[in-house]
PDB file of C-alpha atoms in Angstrom:
ATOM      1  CA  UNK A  18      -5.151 -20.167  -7.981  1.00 60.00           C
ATOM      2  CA  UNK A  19      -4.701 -16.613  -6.136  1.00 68.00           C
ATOM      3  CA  UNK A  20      -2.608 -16.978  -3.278  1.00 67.00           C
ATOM      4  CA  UNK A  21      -2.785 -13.856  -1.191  1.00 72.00           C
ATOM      5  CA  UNK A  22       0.121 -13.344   1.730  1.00 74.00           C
ATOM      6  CA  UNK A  23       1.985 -11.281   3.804  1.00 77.00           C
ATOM      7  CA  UNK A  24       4.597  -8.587   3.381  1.00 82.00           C
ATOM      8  CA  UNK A  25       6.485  -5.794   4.981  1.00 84.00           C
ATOM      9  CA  UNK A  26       6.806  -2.003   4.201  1.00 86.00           C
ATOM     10  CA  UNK A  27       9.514   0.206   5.227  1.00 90.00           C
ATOM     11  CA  UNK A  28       9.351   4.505   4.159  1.00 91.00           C
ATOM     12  CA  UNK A  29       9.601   7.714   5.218  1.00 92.00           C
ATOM     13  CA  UNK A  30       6.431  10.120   5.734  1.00 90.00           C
ATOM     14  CA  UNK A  31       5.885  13.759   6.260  1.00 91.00           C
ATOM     15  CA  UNK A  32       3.335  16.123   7.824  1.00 90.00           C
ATOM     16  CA  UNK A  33       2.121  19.755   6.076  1.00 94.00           C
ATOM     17  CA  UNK A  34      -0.825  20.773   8.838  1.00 93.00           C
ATOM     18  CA  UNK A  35      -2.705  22.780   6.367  1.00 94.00           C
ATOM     19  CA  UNK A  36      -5.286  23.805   9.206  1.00 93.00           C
ATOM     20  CA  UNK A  37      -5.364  22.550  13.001  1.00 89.00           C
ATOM     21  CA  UNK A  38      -7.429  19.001  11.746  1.00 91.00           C
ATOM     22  CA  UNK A  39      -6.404  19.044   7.620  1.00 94.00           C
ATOM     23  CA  UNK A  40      -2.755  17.395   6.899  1.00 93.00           C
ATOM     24  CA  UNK A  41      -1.056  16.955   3.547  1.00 95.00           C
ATOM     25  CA  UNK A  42       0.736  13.444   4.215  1.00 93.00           C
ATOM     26  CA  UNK A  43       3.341  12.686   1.549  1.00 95.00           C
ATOM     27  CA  UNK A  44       5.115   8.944   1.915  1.00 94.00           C
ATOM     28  CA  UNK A  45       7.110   7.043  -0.090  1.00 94.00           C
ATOM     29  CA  UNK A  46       7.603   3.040   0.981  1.00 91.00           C
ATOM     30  CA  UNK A  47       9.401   0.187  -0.252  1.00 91.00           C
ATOM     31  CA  UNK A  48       7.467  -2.940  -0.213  1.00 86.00           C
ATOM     32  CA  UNK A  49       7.949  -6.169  -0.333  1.00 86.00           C
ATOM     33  CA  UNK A  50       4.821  -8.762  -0.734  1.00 80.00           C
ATOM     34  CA  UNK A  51       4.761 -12.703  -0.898  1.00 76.00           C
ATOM     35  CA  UNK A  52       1.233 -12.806  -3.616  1.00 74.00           C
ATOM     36  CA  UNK A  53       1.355 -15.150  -6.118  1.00 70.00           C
ATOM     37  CA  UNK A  54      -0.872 -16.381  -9.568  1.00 72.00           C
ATOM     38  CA  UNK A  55      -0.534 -19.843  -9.701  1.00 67.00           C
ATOM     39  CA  UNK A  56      -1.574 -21.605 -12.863  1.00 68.00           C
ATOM     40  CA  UNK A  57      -1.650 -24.797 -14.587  1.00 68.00           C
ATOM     41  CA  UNK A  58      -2.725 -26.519 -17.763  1.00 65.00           C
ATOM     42  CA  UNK A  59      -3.295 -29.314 -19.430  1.00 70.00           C
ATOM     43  CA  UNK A  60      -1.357 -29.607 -22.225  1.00 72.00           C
ATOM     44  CA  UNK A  61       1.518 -27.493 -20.963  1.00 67.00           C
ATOM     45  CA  UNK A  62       3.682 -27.179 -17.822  1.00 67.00           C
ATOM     46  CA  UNK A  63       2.124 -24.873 -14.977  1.00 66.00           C
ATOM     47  CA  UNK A  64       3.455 -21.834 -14.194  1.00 65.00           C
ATOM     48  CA  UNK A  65       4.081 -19.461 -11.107  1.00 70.00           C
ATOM     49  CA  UNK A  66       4.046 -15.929 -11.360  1.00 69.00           C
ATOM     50  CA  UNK A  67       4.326 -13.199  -8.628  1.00 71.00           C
ATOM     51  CA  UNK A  68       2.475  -9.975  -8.340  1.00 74.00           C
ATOM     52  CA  UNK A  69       4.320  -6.881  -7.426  1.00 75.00           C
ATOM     53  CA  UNK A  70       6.674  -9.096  -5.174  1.00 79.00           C
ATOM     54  CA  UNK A  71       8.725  -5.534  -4.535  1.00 82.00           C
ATOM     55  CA  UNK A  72       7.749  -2.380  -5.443  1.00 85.00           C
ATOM     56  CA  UNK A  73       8.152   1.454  -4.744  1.00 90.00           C
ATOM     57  CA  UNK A  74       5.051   3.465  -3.379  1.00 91.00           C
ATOM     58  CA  UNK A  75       4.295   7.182  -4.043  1.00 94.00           C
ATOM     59  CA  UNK A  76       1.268   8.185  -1.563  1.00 94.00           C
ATOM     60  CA  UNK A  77      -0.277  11.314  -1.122  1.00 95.00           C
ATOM     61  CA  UNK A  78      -2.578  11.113   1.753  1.00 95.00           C
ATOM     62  CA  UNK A  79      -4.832  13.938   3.256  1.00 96.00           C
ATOM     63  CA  UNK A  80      -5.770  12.985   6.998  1.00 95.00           C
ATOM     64  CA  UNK A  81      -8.621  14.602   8.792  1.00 95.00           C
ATOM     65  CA  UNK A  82      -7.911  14.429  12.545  1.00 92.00           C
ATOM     66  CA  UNK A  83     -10.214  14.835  15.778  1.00 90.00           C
ATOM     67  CA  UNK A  84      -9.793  15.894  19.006  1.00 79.00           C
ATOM     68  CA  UNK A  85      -7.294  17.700  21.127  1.00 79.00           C
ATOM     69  CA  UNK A  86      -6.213  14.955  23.513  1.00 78.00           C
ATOM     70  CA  UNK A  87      -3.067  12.250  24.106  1.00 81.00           C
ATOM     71  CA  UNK A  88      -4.716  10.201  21.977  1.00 86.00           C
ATOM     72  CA  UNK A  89      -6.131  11.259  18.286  1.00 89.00           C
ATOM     73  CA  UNK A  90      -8.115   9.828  16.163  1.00 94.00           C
ATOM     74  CA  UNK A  91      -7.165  10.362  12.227  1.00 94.00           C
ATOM     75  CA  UNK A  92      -8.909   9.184   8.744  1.00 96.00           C
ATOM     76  CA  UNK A  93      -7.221   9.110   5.905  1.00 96.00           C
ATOM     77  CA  UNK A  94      -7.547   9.072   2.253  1.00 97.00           C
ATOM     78  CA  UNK A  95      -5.079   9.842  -1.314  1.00 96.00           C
ATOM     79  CA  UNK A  96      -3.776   8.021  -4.070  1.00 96.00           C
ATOM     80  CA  UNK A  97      -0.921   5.532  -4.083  1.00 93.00           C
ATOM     81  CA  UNK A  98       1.213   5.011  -7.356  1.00 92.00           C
ATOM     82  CA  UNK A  99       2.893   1.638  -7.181  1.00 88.00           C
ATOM     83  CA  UNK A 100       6.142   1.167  -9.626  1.00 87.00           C
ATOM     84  CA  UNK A 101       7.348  -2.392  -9.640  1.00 82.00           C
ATOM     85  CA  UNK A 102      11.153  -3.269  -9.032  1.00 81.00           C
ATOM     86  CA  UNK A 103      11.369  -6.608  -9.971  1.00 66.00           C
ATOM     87  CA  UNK A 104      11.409  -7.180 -13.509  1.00 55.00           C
ATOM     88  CA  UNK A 105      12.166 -11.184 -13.993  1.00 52.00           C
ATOM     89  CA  UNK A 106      10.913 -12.428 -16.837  1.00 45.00           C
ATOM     90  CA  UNK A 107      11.003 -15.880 -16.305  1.00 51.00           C
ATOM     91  CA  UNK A 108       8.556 -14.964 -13.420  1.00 48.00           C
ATOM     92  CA  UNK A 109       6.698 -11.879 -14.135  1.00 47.00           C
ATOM     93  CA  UNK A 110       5.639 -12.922 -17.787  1.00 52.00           C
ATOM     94  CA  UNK A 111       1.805 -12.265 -17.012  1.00 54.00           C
ATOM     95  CA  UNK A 112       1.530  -8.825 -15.282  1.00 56.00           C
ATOM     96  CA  UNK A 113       2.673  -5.322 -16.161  1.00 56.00           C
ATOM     97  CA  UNK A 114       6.087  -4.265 -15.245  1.00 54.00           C
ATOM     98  CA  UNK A 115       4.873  -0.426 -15.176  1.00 66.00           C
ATOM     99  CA  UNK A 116       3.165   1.433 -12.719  1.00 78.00           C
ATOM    100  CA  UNK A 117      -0.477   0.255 -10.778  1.00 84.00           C
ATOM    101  CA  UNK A 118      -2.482   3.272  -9.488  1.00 90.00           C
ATOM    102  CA  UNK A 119      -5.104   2.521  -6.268  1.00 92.00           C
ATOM    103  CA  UNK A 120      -6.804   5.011  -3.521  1.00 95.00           C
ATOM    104  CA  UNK A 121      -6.076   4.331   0.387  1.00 94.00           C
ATOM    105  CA  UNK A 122      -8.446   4.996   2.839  1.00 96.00           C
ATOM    106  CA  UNK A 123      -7.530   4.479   6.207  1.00 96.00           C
ATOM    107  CA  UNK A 124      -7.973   4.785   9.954  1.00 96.00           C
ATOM    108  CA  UNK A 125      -5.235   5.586  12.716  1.00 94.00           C
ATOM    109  CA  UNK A 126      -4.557   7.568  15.764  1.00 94.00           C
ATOM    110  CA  UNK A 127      -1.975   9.538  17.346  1.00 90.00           C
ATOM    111  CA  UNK A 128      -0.636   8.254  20.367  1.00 90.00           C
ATOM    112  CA  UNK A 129       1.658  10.777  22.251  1.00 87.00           C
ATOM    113  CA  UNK A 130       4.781   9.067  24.585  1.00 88.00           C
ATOM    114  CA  UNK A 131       7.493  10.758  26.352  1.00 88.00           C
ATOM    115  CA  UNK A 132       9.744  11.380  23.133  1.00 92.00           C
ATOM    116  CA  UNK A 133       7.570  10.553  19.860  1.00 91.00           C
ATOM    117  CA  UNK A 134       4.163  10.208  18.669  1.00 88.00           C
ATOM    118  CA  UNK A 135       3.103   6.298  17.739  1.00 92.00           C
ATOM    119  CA  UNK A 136       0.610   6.303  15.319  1.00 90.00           C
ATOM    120  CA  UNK A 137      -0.729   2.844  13.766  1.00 93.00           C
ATOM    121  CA  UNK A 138      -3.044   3.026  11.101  1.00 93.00           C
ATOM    122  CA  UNK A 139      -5.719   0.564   9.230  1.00 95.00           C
ATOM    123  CA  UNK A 140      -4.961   1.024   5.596  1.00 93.00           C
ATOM    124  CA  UNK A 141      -7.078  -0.010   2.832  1.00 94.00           C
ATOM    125  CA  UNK A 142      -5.874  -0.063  -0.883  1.00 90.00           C
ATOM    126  CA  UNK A 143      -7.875  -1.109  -4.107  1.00 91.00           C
ATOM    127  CA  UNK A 144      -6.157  -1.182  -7.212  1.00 85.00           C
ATOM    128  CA  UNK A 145      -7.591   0.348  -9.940  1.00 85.00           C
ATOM    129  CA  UNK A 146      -5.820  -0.516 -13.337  1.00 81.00           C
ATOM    130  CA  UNK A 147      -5.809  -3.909 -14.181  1.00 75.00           C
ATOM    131  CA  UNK A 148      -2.762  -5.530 -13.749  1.00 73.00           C
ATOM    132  CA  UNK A 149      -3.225  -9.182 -16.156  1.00 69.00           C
ATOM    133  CA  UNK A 150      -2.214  -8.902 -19.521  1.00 66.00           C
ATOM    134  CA  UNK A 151      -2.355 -12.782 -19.694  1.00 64.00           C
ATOM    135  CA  UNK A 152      -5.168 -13.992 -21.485  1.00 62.00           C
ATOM    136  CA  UNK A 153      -6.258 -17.100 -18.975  1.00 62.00           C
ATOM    137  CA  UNK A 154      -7.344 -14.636 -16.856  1.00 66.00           C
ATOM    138  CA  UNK A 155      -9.702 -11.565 -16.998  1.00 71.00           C
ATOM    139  CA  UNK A 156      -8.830  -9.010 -15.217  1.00 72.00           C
ATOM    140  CA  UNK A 157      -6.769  -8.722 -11.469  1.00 74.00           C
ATOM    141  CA  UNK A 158      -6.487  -5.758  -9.762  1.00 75.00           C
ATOM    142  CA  UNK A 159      -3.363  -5.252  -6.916  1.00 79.00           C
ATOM    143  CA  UNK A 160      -5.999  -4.763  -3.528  1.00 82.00           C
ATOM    144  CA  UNK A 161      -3.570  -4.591  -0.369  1.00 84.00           C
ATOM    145  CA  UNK A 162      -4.867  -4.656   3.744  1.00 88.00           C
ATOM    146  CA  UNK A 163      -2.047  -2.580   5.664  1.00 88.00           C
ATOM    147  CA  UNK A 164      -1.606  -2.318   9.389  1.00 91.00           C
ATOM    148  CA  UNK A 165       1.229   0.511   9.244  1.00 89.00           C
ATOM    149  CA  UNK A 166       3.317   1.196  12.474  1.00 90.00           C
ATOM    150  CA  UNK A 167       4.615   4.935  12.468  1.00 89.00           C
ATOM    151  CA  UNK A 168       6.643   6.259  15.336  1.00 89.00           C
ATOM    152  CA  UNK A 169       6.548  10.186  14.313  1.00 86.00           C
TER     153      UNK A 169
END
């Protein structure tokens, strides 16, 4: 059994305007995420094993933005490099310990208030490498849903 949950983020981001609606969008966040592989067998004792339950993320995001206004909409798209930081192996016996690679493609806007810019994005991120080196299951890839708050 998959079981799919929540988790937080926490980073730092910056903007290159490389024309007046092209940004270069570097980021690097600390995650933490609650998924887990849950599986059990017959003959042997079940076993629990978590999927990047913290990691270190390495985006490089190009946004496209429109419009002049208070409010701006952005989309955005790059790749993400994820590096796992746990490395239990009492718990982590089943996935890779090294790095997991996806593209993010995403929707925000820029929201302009009296001393920063608030801009919450929609972020979606498939994984591309397969992350199961465990041979009761085929292949899992690390796909992540992100609703990012960043105050700018």
């Amino acid at each position: 059994m998959i079981s799919n949950g929540g988790g937080v983020s926490i980073g730092i981001f910056m903007d290159y305007y490389i024309s007046k609606y092209l940004l270069f969008s570097p980021k690097t966040e600390v995650s933490f995420n609650s998924c887990r592989v849950e599986l059990s067998f017959q003959d042997k004792p079940g076993r629990t094993d978590y999927v990047f339950p913290a990691s270190i993320d390495i985006m490089t995001h190009f946004q496209y933005k429109t419009g002049n206004g208070k409010v701006q909409l952005y989309f955005l798209a790059g790749p993400d490099v994820k590096f796992r930081l746990s490395t239990n192996s009492k718990t982590n016996t089943g996935y890779k310990n090294s790095a997991d690679l996806a593209i993010d493609f995403g929707i925000g806007f820029n929201e302009k208030i009296r001393y920063f810019i608030f801009a919450p994005e929609l972020r979606y991120s498939p994984g591309l490498l397969n992350i199961n080196k465990d041979p009761a299951l085929q292949n899992l890839n690390f796909n992540k849903i992100s609703l990012i708050l960043n105050f700018k």
